CSV table of C-alpha atoms and ligand atoms in Angstrom, one decimal:
chain,number,residue,atom,x,y,z
A,1,UNK,CA,-7.3,-6.9,4.8
A,2,UNK,CA,-9.5,-4.8,7.1
A,3,UNK,CA,-12.5,-2.8,6.0
A,4,UNK,CA,-15.6,-1.7,7.8
A,5,UNK,CA,-17.5,-3.0,4.8
A,6,UNK,CA,-16.1,-6.5,5.2
A,7,UNK,CA,-17.0,-8.0,8.5
A,8,UNK,CA,-16.0,-11.5,7.4
A,9,UNK,CA,-14.1,-11.6,4.1
A,10,UNK,CA,-13.5,-15.3,4.5
A,11,UNK,CA,-17.2,-16.2,4.6
A,12,UNK,CA,-20.2,-16.6,2.3
A,13,UNK,CA,-23.2,-14.4,2.6
A,14,UNK,CA,-26.3,-16.6,2.7
A,15,UNK,CA,-29.8,-16.0,4.0
A,16,UNK,CA,-28.8,-12.6,5.5
A,17,UNK,CA,-25.9,-14.1,7.5
A,18,UNK,CA,-22.1,-14.4,7.2
A,19,UNK,CA,-21.5,-18.2,7.1
A,20,UNK,CA,-18.3,-20.2,6.9
A,21,UNK,CA,-18.0,-22.3,3.7
A,22,UNK,CA,-18.9,-25.9,4.1
A,23,UNK,CA,-15.4,-26.8,3.0
A,24,UNK,CA,-14.0,-24.9,6.0
A,25,UNK,CA,-11.2,-23.7,3.7
A,26,UNK,CA,-10.2,-20.5,2.1
A,27,UNK,CA,-8.5,-19.2,-1.1
A,28,UNK,CA,-5.5,-16.9,-0.8
A,29,UNK,CA,-5.8,-13.8,-2.9
A,30,UNK,CA,-2.7,-11.7,-3.8
A,31,UNK,CA,-2.4,-8.0,-4.4
A,32,UNK,CA,-1.6,-7.7,-8.1
A,33,UNK,CA,0.2,-4.4,-7.5
A,34,UNK,CA,2.8,-6.1,-5.3
A,35,UNK,CA,2.4,-9.8,-5.6
A,36,UNK,CA,2.0,-9.9,-1.8
A,37,UNK,CA,-0.8,-11.8,0.0
A,38,UNK,CA,-3.9,-9.6,0.4
A,39,UNK,CA,-6.7,-11.6,1.9
A,40,UNK,CA,-8.2,-15.1,2.4
A,41,UNK,CA,-11.7,-15.6,0.9
A,42,UNK,CA,-14.1,-18.4,1.4
A,43,UNK,CA,-13.7,-21.5,-0.8
A,44,UNK,CA,-17.4,-22.0,-1.4
A,45,UNK,CA,-18.6,-25.1,-3.2
A,46,UNK,CA,-21.7,-27.2,-4.0
A,47,UNK,CA,-23.0,-27.3,-0.4
A,48,UNK,CA,-22.9,-23.6,-0.1
A,49,UNK,CA,-24.5,-23.1,-3.4
A,50,UNK,CA,-27.3,-25.5,-2.3
A,51,UNK,CA,-27.8,-23.4,0.8
A,52,UNK,CA,-27.8,-20.1,-1.1
A,53,UNK,CA,-30.3,-21.4,-3.7
A,54,UNK,CA,-32.6,-22.6,-0.9
A,55,UNK,CA,-32.3,-19.2,0.8
A,56,UNK,CA,-33.1,-17.4,-2.4
A,57,UNK,CA,-36.1,-19.7,-3.1
A,58,UNK,CA,-37.4,-19.0,0.4
A,59,UNK,CA,-37.0,-15.2,-0.1
A,60,UNK,CA,-38.7,-15.4,-3.5
A,61,UNK,CA,-41.6,-17.4,-2.1
A,62,UNK,CA,-41.7,-15.2,1.0
A,63,UNK,CA,-41.6,-11.5,1.8
A,64,UNK,CA,-39.3,-10.5,-1.0
A,65,UNK,CA,-41.3,-12.2,-3.8
A,66,UNK,CA,-44.5,-10.7,-2.4
A,67,UNK,CA,-43.2,-7.2,-1.9
A,68,UNK,CA,-44.9,-4.5,-3.9
A,69,UNK,CA,-42.7,-3.2,-6.7
A,70,UNK,CA,-42.5,0.3,-5.3
A,71,UNK,CA,-41.2,-1.0,-2.0
A,72,UNK,CA,-38.6,-3.0,-3.8
A,73,UNK,CA,-37.6,0.2,-5.5
A,74,UNK,CA,-37.3,2.0,-2.2
A,75,UNK,CA,-34.9,-0.7,-0.9
A,76,UNK,CA,-32.8,-0.4,-4.1
A,77,UNK,CA,-32.7,3.3,-3.7
A,78,UNK,CA,-31.4,2.9,-0.1
A,79,UNK,CA,-28.8,0.5,-1.3
A,80,UNK,CA,-27.7,3.0,-4.0
A,81,UNK,CA,-27.5,5.8,-1.4
A,82,UNK,CA,-25.3,3.6,0.9
A,83,UNK,CA,-23.1,2.6,-2.0
A,84,UNK,CA,-22.7,6.3,-2.9
A,85,UNK,CA,-21.8,7.1,0.8
A,86,UNK,CA,-19.1,4.4,0.7
A,87,UNK,CA,-17.6,5.1,-2.8
A,88,UNK,CA,-14.1,5.7,-1.4
A,89,UNK,CA,-14.1,2.6,0.7
A,90,UNK,CA,-15.4,0.5,-2.2
A,91,UNK,CA,-12.9,2.0,-4.6
A,92,UNK,CA,-10.0,1.2,-2.3
A,93,UNK,CA,-11.1,-2.4,-1.9
A,94,UNK,CA,-11.4,-2.8,-5.7
A,95,UNK,CA,-8.1,-1.1,-6.3
A,96,UNK,CA,-6.2,-3.3,-3.9
A,97,UNK,CA,-8.0,-6.5,-5.0
A,98,UNK,CA,-7.7,-6.2,-8.8
A,99,UNK,CA,-5.0,-3.6,-9.3
A,100,UNK,CA,-7.3,-1.1,-10.9
A,101,UNK,CA,-6.1,2.5,-10.6
A,102,UNK,CA,-8.0,4.3,-7.9
A,103,UNK,CA,-9.8,6.8,-10.1
A,104,UNK,CA,-11.1,4.0,-12.3
A,105,UNK,CA,-12.2,2.0,-9.3
A,106,UNK,CA,-14.0,5.0,-8.0
A,107,UNK,CA,-15.8,5.4,-11.3
A,108,UNK,CA,-17.0,1.7,-10.9
A,109,UNK,CA,-18.3,2.4,-7.4
A,110,UNK,CA,-20.1,5.5,-8.6
A,111,UNK,CA,-21.6,3.5,-11.5
A,112,UNK,CA,-22.8,0.8,-9.1
A,113,UNK,CA,-24.7,3.5,-7.1
A,114,UNK,CA,-26.1,4.8,-10.4
A,115,UNK,CA,-27.3,1.4,-11.4
A,116,UNK,CA,-29.1,1.0,-8.1
A,117,UNK,CA,-30.7,4.4,-8.6
A,118,UNK,CA,-31.7,3.6,-12.1
A,119,UNK,CA,-33.2,0.2,-11.3
A,120,UNK,CA,-34.8,1.6,-8.1
A,121,UNK,CA,-36.7,4.0,-10.2
A,122,UNK,CA,-37.7,1.4,-12.7
A,123,UNK,CA,-39.2,-1.1,-10.2
A,124,UNK,CA,-42.7,0.1,-10.6
A,125,UNK,CA,-42.6,1.1,-14.2
A,126,UNK,CA,-42.4,-2.3,-15.9
A,127,UNK,CA,-45.8,-2.9,-17.3
A,128,UNK,CA,-47.7,-5.4,-19.4
A,129,UNK,CA,-50.1,-4.7,-22.3
A,130,UNK,CA,-53.7,-5.3,-23.1
A,131,UNK,CA,-54.2,-7.0,-26.4
A,132,UNK,CA,-57.3,-6.5,-28.6
A,133,UNK,CA,-58.7,-10.0,-29.2
A,134,UNK,CA,-62.0,-11.8,-30.0
A,135,UNK,CA,-65.4,-10.5,-28.9
A,136,UNK,CA,-66.0,-11.4,-25.3
A,137,UNK,CA,-62.3,-11.7,-24.3
A,138,UNK,CA,-60.0,-9.4,-22.3
A,139,UNK,CA,-56.4,-10.3,-22.8
A,140,UNK,CA,-53.4,-8.8,-21.0
A,141,UNK,CA,-49.8,-9.7,-20.3
A,142,UNK,CA,-48.0,-9.8,-17.0
A,143,UNK,CA,-44.2,-9.5,-16.5
A,144,UNK,CA,-43.2,-11.9,-13.7
A,145,UNK,CA,-39.9,-12.5,-12.1
A,146,UNK,CA,-38.1,-15.8,-13.0
A,147,UNK,CA,-37.6,-16.7,-9.4
A,148,UNK,CA,-34.0,-17.6,-8.4
A,149,UNK,CA,-31.4,-16.0,-10.7
A,150,UNK,CA,-27.8,-17.1,-10.7
A,151,UNK,CA,-25.1,-14.5,-11.5
A,152,UNK,CA,-21.6,-15.6,-12.4
A,153,UNK,CA,-19.3,-12.6,-12.9
A,154,UNK,CA,-15.7,-12.0,-13.8
A,155,UNK,CA,-13.0,-9.9,-12.0
A,156,UNK,CA,-12.6,-7.0,-14.4
A,157,UNK,CA,-15.6,-4.9,-13.4
A,158,UNK,CA,-17.3,-6.6,-10.4
A,159,UNK,CA,-19.1,-3.5,-9.2
A,160,UNK,CA,-20.5,-2.5,-12.6
A,161,UNK,CA,-21.5,-6.0,-13.5
A,162,UNK,CA,-23.2,-6.5,-10.1
A,163,UNK,CA,-25.0,-3.2,-10.8
A,164,UNK,CA,-26.3,-4.2,-14.2
A,165,UNK,CA,-27.2,-7.8,-13.5
A,166,UNK,CA,-28.1,-8.1,-9.8
A,167,UNK,CA,-29.7,-4.6,-9.9
A,168,UNK,CA,-32.0,-5.5,-12.8
A,169,UNK,CA,-32.8,-9.0,-11.3
A,170,UNK,CA,-33.7,-7.6,-7.9
A,171,UNK,CA,-35.8,-4.7,-9.1
A,172,UNK,CA,-38.0,-7.2,-11.0
A,173,UNK,CA,-38.4,-9.3,-7.8
A,174,UNK,CA,-36.0,-12.2,-8.4
A,175,UNK,CA,-33.9,-13.5,-5.6
A,176,UNK,CA,-30.2,-13.8,-6.5
A,177,UNK,CA,-27.2,-16.1,-6.0
A,178,UNK,CA,-24.0,-14.3,-6.9
A,179,UNK,CA,-20.7,-16.2,-7.6
A,180,UNK,CA,-18.0,-13.5,-7.9
A,181,UNK,CA,-14.7,-14.3,-9.5
A,182,UNK,CA,-12.1,-15.8,-7.2
A,183,UNK,CA,-9.7,-13.0,-8.0
A,184,UNK,CA,-12.2,-10.2,-7.1
A,185,UNK,CA,-14.7,-11.0,-4.4
A,186,UNK,CA,-14.3,-8.1,-2.0
A,187,UNK,CA,-16.6,-5.6,-3.5
A,188,UNK,CA,-19.3,-8.2,-4.0
A,189,UNK,CA,-19.1,-9.1,-0.3
A,190,UNK,CA,-19.1,-5.4,0.6
A,191,UNK,CA,-22.2,-4.9,-1.6
A,192,UNK,CA,-24.0,-7.7,0.2
A,193,UNK,CA,-23.2,-6.0,3.5
A,194,UNK,CA,-24.5,-2.7,2.3
A,195,UNK,CA,-27.6,-4.2,0.8
A,196,UNK,CA,-28.2,-5.9,4.1
A,197,UNK,CA,-27.8,-2.6,6.0
A,198,UNK,CA,-30.2,-1.0,3.5
A,199,UNK,CA,-32.9,-3.5,4.5
A,200,UNK,CA,-32.8,-6.0,1.7
A,201,UNK,CA,-34.6,-9.0,3.1
A,202,UNK,CA,-32.6,-12.1,4.0
A,203,UNK,CA,-32.1,-14.4,1.0
A,204,UNK,CA,-32.9,-11.9,-1.7
A,205,UNK,CA,-29.1,-11.6,-2.3
A,206,UNK,CA,-26.7,-14.4,-1.5
A,207,UNK,CA,-23.0,-14.4,-2.3
A,208,UNK,CA,-20.9,-17.5,-2.6
A,209,UNK,CA,-17.2,-16.9,-3.4
A,210,UNK,CA,-15.2,-19.9,-4.7
A,211,UNK,CA,-13.5,-21.4,-7.7
A,212,UNK,CA,-15.2,-21.4,-11.1
A,213,UNK,CA,-15.1,-25.1,-11.5
A,214,UNK,CA,-16.5,-25.7,-8.0
A,215,UNK,CA,-18.9,-22.9,-6.9
A,216,UNK,CA,-19.5,-21.6,-10.4
A,217,UNK,CA,-20.2,-25.0,-11.9
A,218,UNK,CA,-22.5,-25.9,-9.0
A,219,UNK,CA,-24.5,-22.7,-9.5
A,220,UNK,CA,-24.8,-23.1,-13.3
A,221,UNK,CA,-25.8,-26.7,-13.0
A,222,UNK,CA,-28.2,-26.2,-10.1
A,223,UNK,CA,-31.7,-27.4,-10.8
A,224,UNK,CA,-33.2,-24.8,-8.5
A,225,UNK,CA,-32.0,-21.8,-10.5
A,226,UNK,CA,-34.5,-20.3,-13.0
A,227,UNK,CA,-32.2,-18.0,-14.9
A,228,UNK,CA,-28.5,-17.6,-15.4
A,229,UNK,CA,-26.5,-14.6,-16.3
A,230,UNK,CA,-22.8,-14.9,-17.0
A,231,UNK,CA,-20.1,-12.5,-18.0
A,232,UNK,CA,-16.7,-14.0,-18.7
A,233,UNK,CA,-14.7,-15.9,-21.2
A,234,UNK,CA,-16.0,-17.7,-24.3
A,235,UNK,CA,-15.0,-21.2,-23.2
A,236,UNK,CA,-16.7,-20.9,-19.8
A,237,UNK,CA,-19.7,-19.1,-21.5
A,238,UNK,CA,-20.2,-22.2,-23.6
A,239,UNK,CA,-20.1,-24.4,-20.5
A,240,UNK,CA,-22.7,-22.2,-18.8
A,241,UNK,CA,-25.0,-22.3,-21.8
A,242,UNK,CA,-24.7,-26.1,-21.9
A,243,UNK,CA,-25.4,-26.3,-18.1
A,244,UNK,CA,-28.5,-24.0,-18.7
A,245,UNK,CA,-29.6,-26.3,-21.5
A,246,UNK,CA,-29.7,-29.3,-19.1
A,247,UNK,CA,-32.4,-27.6,-17.1
A,248,UNK,CA,-33.8,-25.6,-20.0
A,249,UNK,CA,-33.4,-22.3,-18.3
A,250,UNK,CA,-32.8,-18.9,-20.0
A,251,UNK,CA,-29.3,-17.6,-20.0
A,252,UNK,CA,-27.7,-14.2,-20.7
A,253,UNK,CA,-24.1,-14.4,-21.9
A,254,UNK,CA,-21.7,-11.5,-22.3
A,255,UNK,CA,-18.4,-12.9,-23.5
A,256,UNK,CA,-16.2,-10.0,-24.6
A,257,UNK,CA,-15.1,-8.8,-28.0
A,258,UNK,CA,-12.6,-7.4,-30.4
A,259,UNK,CA,-14.3,-4.1,-30.8
A,260,UNK,CA,-13.3,-1.8,-33.6
A,261,UNK,CA,-13.3,2.0,-33.9
A,262,UNK,CA,-13.5,3.0,-37.6
A,263,UNK,CA,-11.8,6.3,-38.4
A,264,UNK,CA,-12.7,7.9,-41.8
A,265,UNK,CA,-10.4,10.5,-43.4
A,266,UNK,CA,-12.9,13.3,-42.6
A,267,UNK,CA,-13.0,12.5,-38.9
A,268,UNK,CA,-12.3,15.1,-36.2
A,269,UNK,CA,-9.0,13.5,-35.1
A,270,UNK,CA,-8.5,15.8,-32.1
A,271,UNK,CA,-11.8,14.7,-30.8
A,272,UNK,CA,-11.2,11.1,-31.6
A,273,UNK,CA,-7.7,10.6,-30.2
A,274,UNK,CA,-8.5,10.4,-26.5
A,275,UNK,CA,-11.3,7.9,-27.2
A,276,UNK,CA,-9.1,5.8,-29.5
A,277,UNK,CA,-6.4,5.3,-26.8
A,278,UNK,CA,-8.5,5.3,-23.6
A,279,UNK,CA,-10.9,2.6,-25.0
A,280,UNK,CA,-7.9,0.3,-25.3
A,281,UNK,CA,-6.0,1.0,-22.1
A,282,UNK,CA,-8.8,1.5,-19.6
A,283,UNK,CA,-8.5,-1.1,-16.8
A,284,UNK,CA,-5.3,-2.2,-18.6
A,285,UNK,CA,-7.3,-3.4,-21.5
A,286,UNK,CA,-9.1,-6.0,-19.3
A,287,UNK,CA,-12.5,-4.7,-20.5
A,288,UNK,CA,-15.1,-6.7,-22.5
A,289,UNK,CA,-15.9,-3.7,-24.6
A,290,UNK,CA,-12.2,-2.6,-24.9
A,291,UNK,CA,-11.5,-1.2,-28.4
A,292,UNK,CA,-8.5,-3.3,-29.4
A,293,UNK,CA,-8.7,-2.5,-33.1
A,294,UNK,CA,-8.4,0.9,-34.6
A,295,UNK,CA,-9.3,0.9,-38.3
A,296,UNK,CA,-8.1,4.0,-40.2
A,297,UNK,CA,-8.7,5.2,-43.8
A,298,UNK,CA,-5.4,4.9,-45.6
A,299,UNK,CA,-4.9,8.6,-46.3
A,300,UNK,CA,-4.7,9.3,-42.6
A,301,UNK,CA,-3.2,6.1,-41.4
A,302,UNK,CA,0.3,7.3,-40.8
A,303,UNK,CA,-1.0,10.4,-39.0
A,304,UNK,CA,-3.2,8.4,-36.6
A,305,UNK,CA,-0.4,5.9,-35.8
A,306,UNK,CA,1.9,8.8,-35.1
A,307,UNK,CA,-0.5,10.6,-32.8
A,308,UNK,CA,-1.6,7.5,-31.0
A,309,UNK,CA,2.1,6.6,-30.6
A,310,UNK,CA,2.8,9.9,-28.9
A,311,UNK,CA,0.0,9.2,-26.4
A,312,UNK,CA,1.3,5.7,-25.8
A,313,UNK,CA,4.8,7.0,-25.1
A,314,UNK,CA,3.4,9.2,-22.3
A,315,UNK,CA,1.4,6.3,-20.6
A,316,UNK,CA,2.7,5.3,-17.2
A,317,UNK,CA,1.9,2.0,-15.5
A,318,UNK,CA,2.2,1.4,-11.8
A,319,UNK,CA,0.5,0.3,-8.5
A,320,UNK,CA,-3.3,0.8,-8.3
A,321,UNK,CA,-3.0,3.2,-5.3
A,322,UNK,CA,-0.6,5.4,-7.2
A,323,UNK,CA,-3.4,6.0,-9.7
A,324,UNK,CA,-1.4,6.2,-12.9
A,325,UNK,CA,-2.8,5.7,-16.4
A,326,UNK,CA,-2.6,1.9,-16.2
A,327,UNK,CA,-2.4,-0.5,-13.2
A,328,UNK,CA,-1.1,-4.0,-13.1
A,329,UNK,CA,-3.1,-6.9,-14.7
A,330,UNK,CA,-5.3,-8.7,-12.3
A,331,UNK,CA,-2.8,-11.5,-11.7
A,332,UNK,CA,0.4,-13.1,-12.6
A,333,UNK,CA,-1.6,-15.7,-14.6
A,334,UNK,CA,-3.2,-12.9,-16.7
A,335,UNK,CA,0.1,-11.3,-17.3
A,336,UNK,CA,1.4,-14.6,-18.6
A,337,UNK,CA,-1.6,-14.9,-21.0
A,338,UNK,CA,-1.0,-11.3,-22.3
A,339,UNK,CA,2.7,-11.9,-22.7
A,340,UNK,CA,1.9,-15.1,-24.6
A,341,UNK,CA,0.0,-13.0,-27.1
A,342,UNK,CA,2.8,-10.5,-27.3
A,343,UNK,CA,5.2,-13.3,-28.2
A,344,UNK,CA,3.0,-14.0,-31.3
A,345,UNK,CA,3.4,-10.5,-32.7
A,346,UNK,CA,5.7,-11.4,-35.6
A,347,UNK,CA,4.5,-9.5,-38.7
A,348,UNK,CA,3.3,-6.5,-36.6
A,349,UNK,CA,5.3,-3.3,-36.1
A,350,UNK,CA,5.6,-1.9,-32.6
A,351,UNK,CA,4.5,1.7,-33.0
A,352,UNK,CA,5.0,2.7,-29.3
A,353,UNK,CA,5.0,1.4,-25.8
A,354,UNK,CA,4.2,2.9,-22.4
A,355,UNK,CA,6.5,2.7,-19.4
A,356,UNK,CA,6.4,0.9,-16.1
A,357,UNK,CA,7.2,3.2,-13.2
A,358,UNK,CA,10.6,2.7,-11.8
A,359,UNK,CA,9.2,2.2,-8.3
A,360,UNK,CA,6.6,-0.4,-9.4
A,361,UNK,CA,7.1,-3.5,-7.2
A,362,UNK,CA,8.9,-6.3,-8.9
A,363,UNK,CA,6.3,-8.8,-7.9
A,364,UNK,CA,3.4,-6.8,-9.5
A,365,UNK,CA,1.7,-8.1,-12.7
A,366,UNK,CA,2.7,-5.2,-14.9
A,367,UNK,CA,2.6,-5.2,-18.7
A,368,UNK,CA,3.5,-1.9,-20.5
A,369,UNK,CA,0.8,-0.8,-22.9
A,370,UNK,CA,1.7,-1.6,-26.5
A,371,UNK,CA,0.5,-0.1,-29.8
A,372,UNK,CA,1.0,-2.1,-33.0
A,373,UNK,CA,0.8,-0.9,-36.6
A,374,UNK,CA,-0.8,-3.9,-38.4
A,375,UNK,CA,-1.3,-4.3,-42.1
A,376,UNK,CA,-3.0,-7.7,-41.8
A,377,UNK,CA,-6.5,-7.7,-40.2
A,378,UNK,CA,-6.4,-11.5,-40.0
A,379,UNK,CA,-3.3,-11.6,-37.8
A,380,UNK,CA,-4.0,-13.6,-34.7
A,381,UNK,CA,-3.6,-10.5,-32.5
A,382,UNK,CA,-6.2,-8.7,-34.6
A,383,UNK,CA,-8.6,-11.6,-34.1
A,384,UNK,CA,-8.3,-12.9,-30.6
A,385,UNK,CA,-9.4,-11.1,-27.5
A,386,UNK,CA,-6.1,-10.4,-25.6
A,387,UNK,CA,-7.6,-8.8,-22.4
A,388,UNK,CA,-4.5,-6.6,-21.9
A,389,UNK,CA,-3.3,-3.1,-22.8
A,390,UNK,CA,-2.7,-3.9,-26.5
A,391,UNK,CA,-4.1,-2.1,-29.5
A,392,UNK,CA,-3.6,-2.6,-33.3
A,393,UNK,CA,-4.0,0.1,-35.9
A,394,UNK,CA,-5.2,-1.3,-39.2
A,395,UNK,CA,-5.6,0.6,-42.5
A,396,UNK,CA,-8.5,0.4,-44.9
A,397,UNK,CA,-9.2,1.7,-48.4
A,398,UNK,CA,-12.9,2.5,-48.4
A,399,UNK,CA,-16.2,2.1,-46.6
A,400,UNK,CA,-16.8,-1.5,-47.8
A,401,UNK,CA,-13.4,-2.6,-46.7
A,402,UNK,CA,-13.8,-0.9,-43.4
A,403,UNK,CA,-17.1,-2.7,-42.8
A,404,UNK,CA,-15.6,-6.0,-43.8
A,405,UNK,CA,-12.6,-5.7,-41.5
A,406,UNK,CA,-14.8,-4.3,-38.6
A,407,UNK,CA,-17.2,-7.2,-38.9
A,408,UNK,CA,-14.4,-9.7,-39.7
A,409,UNK,CA,-14.0,-11.3,-36.3
A,410,UNK,CA,-16.1,-13.9,-34.5
A,411,UNK,CA,-17.2,-11.2,-32.0
A,412,UNK,CA,-19.7,-8.4,-32.1
A,413,UNK,CA,-20.0,-6.4,-28.9
A,414,UNK,CA,-19.3,-2.7,-29.5
A,415,UNK,CA,-18.1,-0.7,-32.5
A,416,UNK,CA,-17.7,3.0,-33.3
A,417,UNK,CA,-17.4,5.1,-36.4
A,418,UNK,CA,-15.7,8.5,-36.6
A,419,UNK,CA,-16.8,10.6,-39.6
A,420,UNK,CA,-18.4,14.0,-40.2
A,421,UNK,CA,-20.5,12.6,-43.0
A,422,UNK,CA,-24.0,12.2,-41.6
A,423,UNK,CA,-25.2,9.7,-44.3
A,424,UNK,CA,-22.2,7.6,-43.7
A,425,UNK,CA,-22.8,7.6,-40.0
A,426,UNK,CA,-26.3,6.2,-40.6
A,427,UNK,CA,-25.1,3.6,-43.0
A,428,UNK,CA,-22.3,2.4,-40.7
A,429,UNK,CA,-24.6,2.3,-37.7
A,430,UNK,CA,-26.6,-0.3,-39.6
A,431,UNK,CA,-23.8,-2.2,-41.2
A,432,UNK,CA,-21.6,-2.7,-38.1
A,433,UNK,CA,-22.2,-6.0,-36.4
A,434,UNK,CA,-22.4,-5.1,-32.7
A,435,UNK,CA,-24.8,-4.7,-29.8
A,436,UNK,CA,-23.8,-1.1,-29.4
A,437,UNK,CA,-22.6,1.3,-32.1
A,438,UNK,CA,-21.1,4.7,-31.2
A,439,UNK,CA,-21.0,7.6,-33.6
A,440,UNK,CA,-18.2,10.1,-33.0
A,441,UNK,CA,-17.5,8.7,-29.5
A,442,UNK,CA,-16.8,5.5,-27.9
A,443,UNK,CA,-18.6,4.0,-24.9
A,444,UNK,CA,-20.8,7.0,-24.1
A,445,UNK,CA,-19.2,7.1,-20.6
A,446,UNK,CA,-20.5,3.7,-19.6
A,447,UNK,CA,-24.2,4.5,-19.9
A,448,UNK,CA,-26.1,2.7,-17.2
A,449,UNK,CA,-29.2,3.5,-19.2
A,450,UNK,CA,-27.9,2.0,-22.5
A,451,UNK,CA,-28.8,-1.7,-23.4
A,452,UNK,CA,-25.6,-3.7,-23.8
A,453,UNK,CA,-24.8,-7.1,-25.1
A,454,UNK,CA,-23.3,-9.0,-28.0
A,455,UNK,CA,-23.6,-10.9,-31.3
A,456,UNK,CA,-21.7,-14.0,-32.3
A,457,UNK,CA,-19.1,-15.1,-29.8
A,458,UNK,CA,-19.7,-11.9,-27.8
A,459,UNK,CA,-22.9,-13.6,-26.4
A,460,UNK,CA,-26.6,-12.9,-26.4
A,461,UNK,CA,-29.2,-11.2,-24.3
A,462,UNK,CA,-29.1,-7.6,-23.2
A,463,UNK,CA,-28.2,-6.2,-19.8
A,464,UNK,CA,-28.2,-2.5,-18.7
A,465,UNK,CA,-30.9,0.0,-19.3
A,466,UNK,CA,-34.6,-0.7,-19.1
A,467,UNK,CA,-34.2,-3.5,-21.7
A,468,UNK,CA,-32.5,-5.7,-19.0
A,469,UNK,CA,-35.8,-5.8,-17.2
A,470,UNK,CA,-37.3,-7.8,-20.0
A,471,UNK,CA,-34.6,-10.4,-19.7
A,472,UNK,CA,-35.0,-10.7,-16.0
A,473,UNK,CA,-38.7,-11.4,-16.3
A,474,UNK,CA,-40.9,-13.9,-18.1
A,475,UNK,CA,-44.1,-12.9,-19.9
A,476,UNK,CA,-47.4,-14.4,-19.0
A,477,UNK,CA,-50.4,-13.9,-21.3
A,478,UNK,CA,-53.8,-13.9,-19.5
A,479,UNK,CA,-56.9,-14.4,-21.7
A,480,UNK,CA,-60.3,-14.0,-19.9
A,481,UNK,CA,-63.5,-15.1,-21.7
A,482,UNK,CA,-66.3,-13.1,-20.0
A,483,UNK,CA,-68.8,-12.8,-22.8
B,1,ADP,P1,-11.9,-14.7,-17.1
B,1,ADP,O1,-11.1,-15.2,-18.2
B,1,ADP,O2,-12.3,-13.3,-17.1
B,1,ADP,O3,-11.3,-15.1,-15.7
B,1,ADP,P2,-13.7,-16.8,-16.7
B,1,ADP,O4,-14.7,-17.2,-17.8
B,1,ADP,O5,-12.6,-17.8,-16.5
B,1,ADP,O6,-13.2,-15.4,-17.2
B,1,ADP,O7,-14.4,-16.5,-15.3
B,1,ADP,C1,-15.6,-15.8,-15.2
B,1,ADP,C2,-16.4,-16.3,-14.1
B,1,ADP,O8,-16.7,-17.7,-14.4
B,1,ADP,C3,-15.6,-16.4,-12.7
B,1,ADP,O9,-16.5,-16.1,-11.7
B,1,ADP,C4,-15.2,-17.8,-12.7
B,1,ADP,O10,-15.0,-18.3,-11.4
B,1,ADP,C5,-16.4,-18.5,-13.3
B,1,ADP,N1,-16.1,-19.9,-13.9
B,1,ADP,C6,-14.9,-20.3,-14.3
B,1,ADP,N2,-15.0,-21.6,-14.7
B,1,ADP,C7,-16.3,-22.0,-14.5
B,1,ADP,C8,-17.1,-23.2,-14.7
B,1,ADP,N3,-16.5,-24.3,-15.2
B,1,ADP,N4,-18.4,-23.2,-14.4
B,1,ADP,C9,-18.9,-22.0,-13.9
B,1,ADP,N5,-18.3,-20.9,-13.7
B,1,ADP,C10,-17.0,-20.9,-14.0
């Protein structure tokens, strides 16, 4: 696949240069909208990770690590401006690579530019404190970069996750090694190209595509990495945390969820409905913060099911470039996983289903969005993260039961509450076990500025917003005895 942003799609980006992977081999990537071959990407491995970590270390100990914060910010601002100028090209790359409808891919590219802008502005605003202490002492804190940060990211939102994790790491002066998912490397490589054109010094950002168990495992187990951030599945997140433990380095994990929206009888349903559905089907449900459970107070349960079902019946699914409501899943393998879950739906009632466009290619990874009415909140489909366009509507009797069901999974990433009762809003915001709680909305439009992360199996640590800068730095206390 040709793109002016991809001079060498089959190479790694290390030390400011496009280099062939040591293996000399590539991974074939297919277009999920058609099933046809799309591109060959580098099959990076341990040797390439070694080279990338060494390049990052050299950058951190060299010009990049010594650069004044304001100058780092200026470079990030230039990257953001270049991303913004190339939104359409980036969106098309993403749409073809992962099957994301073009409008949604464009929103990701715009979010990436916005992350760069936000973190550009924060570079010189992260400050320490002075601490009142004993007579004769002056004590203050310094926020220092970790050094080399490793970033292992998934295929569902590469641009947004690069923005929130690499953006925050760079602005605080770390040098990064990024291992994108094998299904979705193209925008990561394009981002490296744009960052290079914007003047990011060689080695400050290195990108090594490759398989998770090869390049990913090499990065997470590398003794030269000072901090790891990972977004992906729970099983791999556990492996990353164990790998980090071997070198006792800090790790940020964002591992998805089973996020509820709680709809009380007094809610403004007209306002809620688009959020209830969109939060489940955006990016074909392949979203960590997807809202896969809709909990509804019993007196309005039938009405909500009916209104959501009407929306589902109108949903159309087709190729990414046709820009319908829902694209294909990222791969045939992901389609198989989602269909495996759908085969376990005994005991649930299908309330409605979207349609796959007649002209959608037979080889594409399409799954029609499906809405279930579910009486049992402990059903497997109401507990496991499906990562497909599937939502369950579950009734509850009162606030206590709503809270118990909402908090009754192993996850805790995002939750929302729909009610006009102000006191209940405040109570629910406290009671819901999640890293983000939305009142009378869901997702707040993505919110680059809003700290994000999980509880329980959803992971730990916070990315996004200013808060992320604390995670990507380490605190040093300096105590001077001067009499
Ligand atoms: P998903 O289910 O979204 O594909 P994964 O957790 O499998 O999520 O993948 C997320 C990222 O983790 C990808 O970049 C993938 O290559 C990487 N990965 C997969 N397995 C490993 C592993 N054993 N060690 C390190 N990284 C891995």
